[in-house]
Tab-separated table of C-alpha atoms in Angstrom:
chain	number	residue	atom	x	y	z
A	1	MET	CA	49.030	9.240	22.579
A	2	LYS	CA	47.167	8.488	19.340
A	3	LYS	CA	46.313	11.297	17.045
A	4	ALA	CA	42.664	11.502	15.963
A	5	ARG	CA	42.142	10.660	12.306
A	6	PRO	CA	40.251	13.332	10.330
A	7	ILE	CA	36.803	12.297	9.158
A	8	ASN	CA	36.072	12.399	5.453
A	9	ARG	CA	32.828	14.354	5.181
A	10	LEU	CA	32.208	13.835	1.458
A	11	PRO	CA	30.367	10.477	1.784
A	12	LEU	CA	28.200	11.920	4.537
A	13	LEU	CA	27.327	14.984	2.434
A	14	LEU	CA	26.491	12.813	-0.580
A	15	LEU	CA	24.228	10.678	1.555
A	16	VAL	CA	22.389	13.676	2.983
A	17	PHE	CA	21.962	15.541	-0.320
A	18	SER	CA	21.418	12.595	-2.704
A	19	PRO	CA	17.606	12.995	-2.795
A	20	LEU	CA	18.092	16.538	-4.078
A	21	LEU	CA	20.475	15.385	-6.815
A	22	CYS	CA	17.997	12.897	-8.308
A	23	GLY	CA	14.784	14.816	-7.665
A	24	ALA	CA	12.970	14.234	-10.953
A	25	ASP	CA	9.320	15.201	-10.997
A	26	LEU	CA	7.517	11.920	-11.697
A	27	SER	CA	4.044	13.460	-11.528
A	28	THR	CA	4.339	14.933	-15.030
A	29	TYR	CA	4.815	13.205	-18.377
A	30	ARG	CA	4.902	15.110	-21.695
A	31	GLY	CA	2.726	17.863	-20.303
A	32	PHE	CA	0.208	15.501	-18.703
A	33	GLN	CA	0.078	15.897	-14.935
A	34	PHE	CA	-1.583	13.908	-12.177
A	35	GLY	CA	-4.762	15.650	-11.081
A	36	MET	CA	-5.419	17.348	-14.417
A	37	GLY	CA	-8.971	17.189	-15.699
A	38	LEU	CA	-10.237	14.826	-18.376
A	39	ASN	CA	-11.078	17.604	-20.842
A	40	ALA	CA	-7.640	19.182	-20.450
A	41	ALA	CA	-5.945	15.827	-21.056
A	42	VAL	CA	-8.071	15.113	-24.129
A	43	ASN	CA	-7.290	18.557	-25.554
A	44	HIS	CA	-3.573	18.179	-24.804
A	45	SER	CA	-3.439	14.752	-26.456
A	46	GLY	CA	-5.129	15.998	-29.615
A	47	MET	CA	-7.781	13.303	-29.373
A	48	ASP	CA	-11.563	13.507	-29.267
A	49	ILE	CA	-13.696	13.116	-26.114
A	50	SER	CA	-15.559	10.274	-27.872
A	51	GLU	CA	-12.367	8.160	-27.589
A	52	VAL	CA	-12.657	8.074	-23.775
A	53	THR	CA	-13.866	4.743	-22.414
A	54	VAL	CA	-15.978	4.507	-19.250
A	55	ILE	CA	-14.743	1.575	-17.156
A	56	HIS	CA	-16.883	1.997	-14.053
A	57	GLU	CA	-19.744	4.299	-13.005
A	58	ARG	CA	-20.436	3.784	-9.292
A	59	PRO	CA	-19.404	4.560	-6.566
A	60	ALA	CA	-16.816	6.490	-8.575
A	61	ARG	CA	-16.512	7.147	-12.285
A	62	ILE	CA	-13.414	5.575	-13.805
A	63	GLN	CA	-12.485	6.422	-17.396
A	64	GLU	CA	-9.562	5.550	-19.640
A	65	LEU	CA	-7.974	7.148	-22.660
A	66	THR	CA	-5.462	5.292	-24.832
A	67	TRP	CA	-3.020	7.619	-26.557
A	68	ASN	CA	-0.625	6.605	-29.338
A	69	PRO	CA	2.071	9.310	-29.625
A	70	GLU	CA	3.163	8.181	-33.106
A	71	ARG	CA	-0.336	8.898	-34.372
A	72	PHE	CA	0.267	12.597	-33.717
A	73	SER	CA	4.034	12.927	-34.187
A	74	GLY	CA	3.884	13.193	-37.986
A	75	ALA	CA	7.485	12.015	-38.348
A	76	SER	CA	7.915	8.508	-39.729
A	77	GLY	CA	11.596	8.322	-38.739
A	78	ASP	CA	10.927	9.179	-35.102
A	79	THR	CA	12.909	6.987	-32.696
A	80	ASP	CA	10.568	7.465	-29.745
A	81	PRO	CA	10.303	4.150	-27.858
A	82	VAL	CA	6.836	4.935	-26.460
A	83	GLN	CA	4.146	3.043	-28.367
A	84	GLN	CA	1.120	3.728	-26.202
A	85	VAL	CA	0.090	5.547	-23.030
A	86	LEU	CA	-2.989	4.549	-21.045
A	87	PHE	CA	-4.409	7.431	-19.005
A	88	SER	CA	-6.827	6.532	-16.204
A	89	PHE	CA	-9.191	9.069	-14.662
A	90	TYR	CA	-10.927	8.817	-11.297
A	91	ASN	CA	-13.883	11.207	-11.041
A	92	VAL	CA	-12.573	13.159	-14.059
A	93	GLN	CA	-9.034	13.598	-12.650
A	94	LEU	CA	-5.915	11.888	-13.989
A	95	PHE	CA	-4.615	9.413	-11.430
A	96	ARG	CA	-2.554	6.892	-13.453
A	97	MET	CA	-0.354	6.903	-16.539
A	98	ALA	CA	0.805	3.532	-17.875
A	99	VAL	CA	3.459	3.800	-20.599
A	100	ARG	CA	3.933	0.882	-22.997
A	101	LEU	CA	7.288	0.655	-24.755
């Protein structure tokens, strides 16, 4: 009679728990969070509300804010690869962040 071979459970456990191991929160970037209001984002970026561009008015208001992190970093030797972030707002709520390297 053949003896049953023991099953290695480690690959199965890694497969089941792998989403928990890599669970980065992609809804937040440098303190900006999807759903945050336009005024809060402008204040957090250190920019002025006059720098917001209206893209579309009806049926929904779409606005954009272009943020250059190096403009506010103050350090000339900063090695941050991010050159520009484009924030898009749908009815005054942040719905897209496009990062340009």
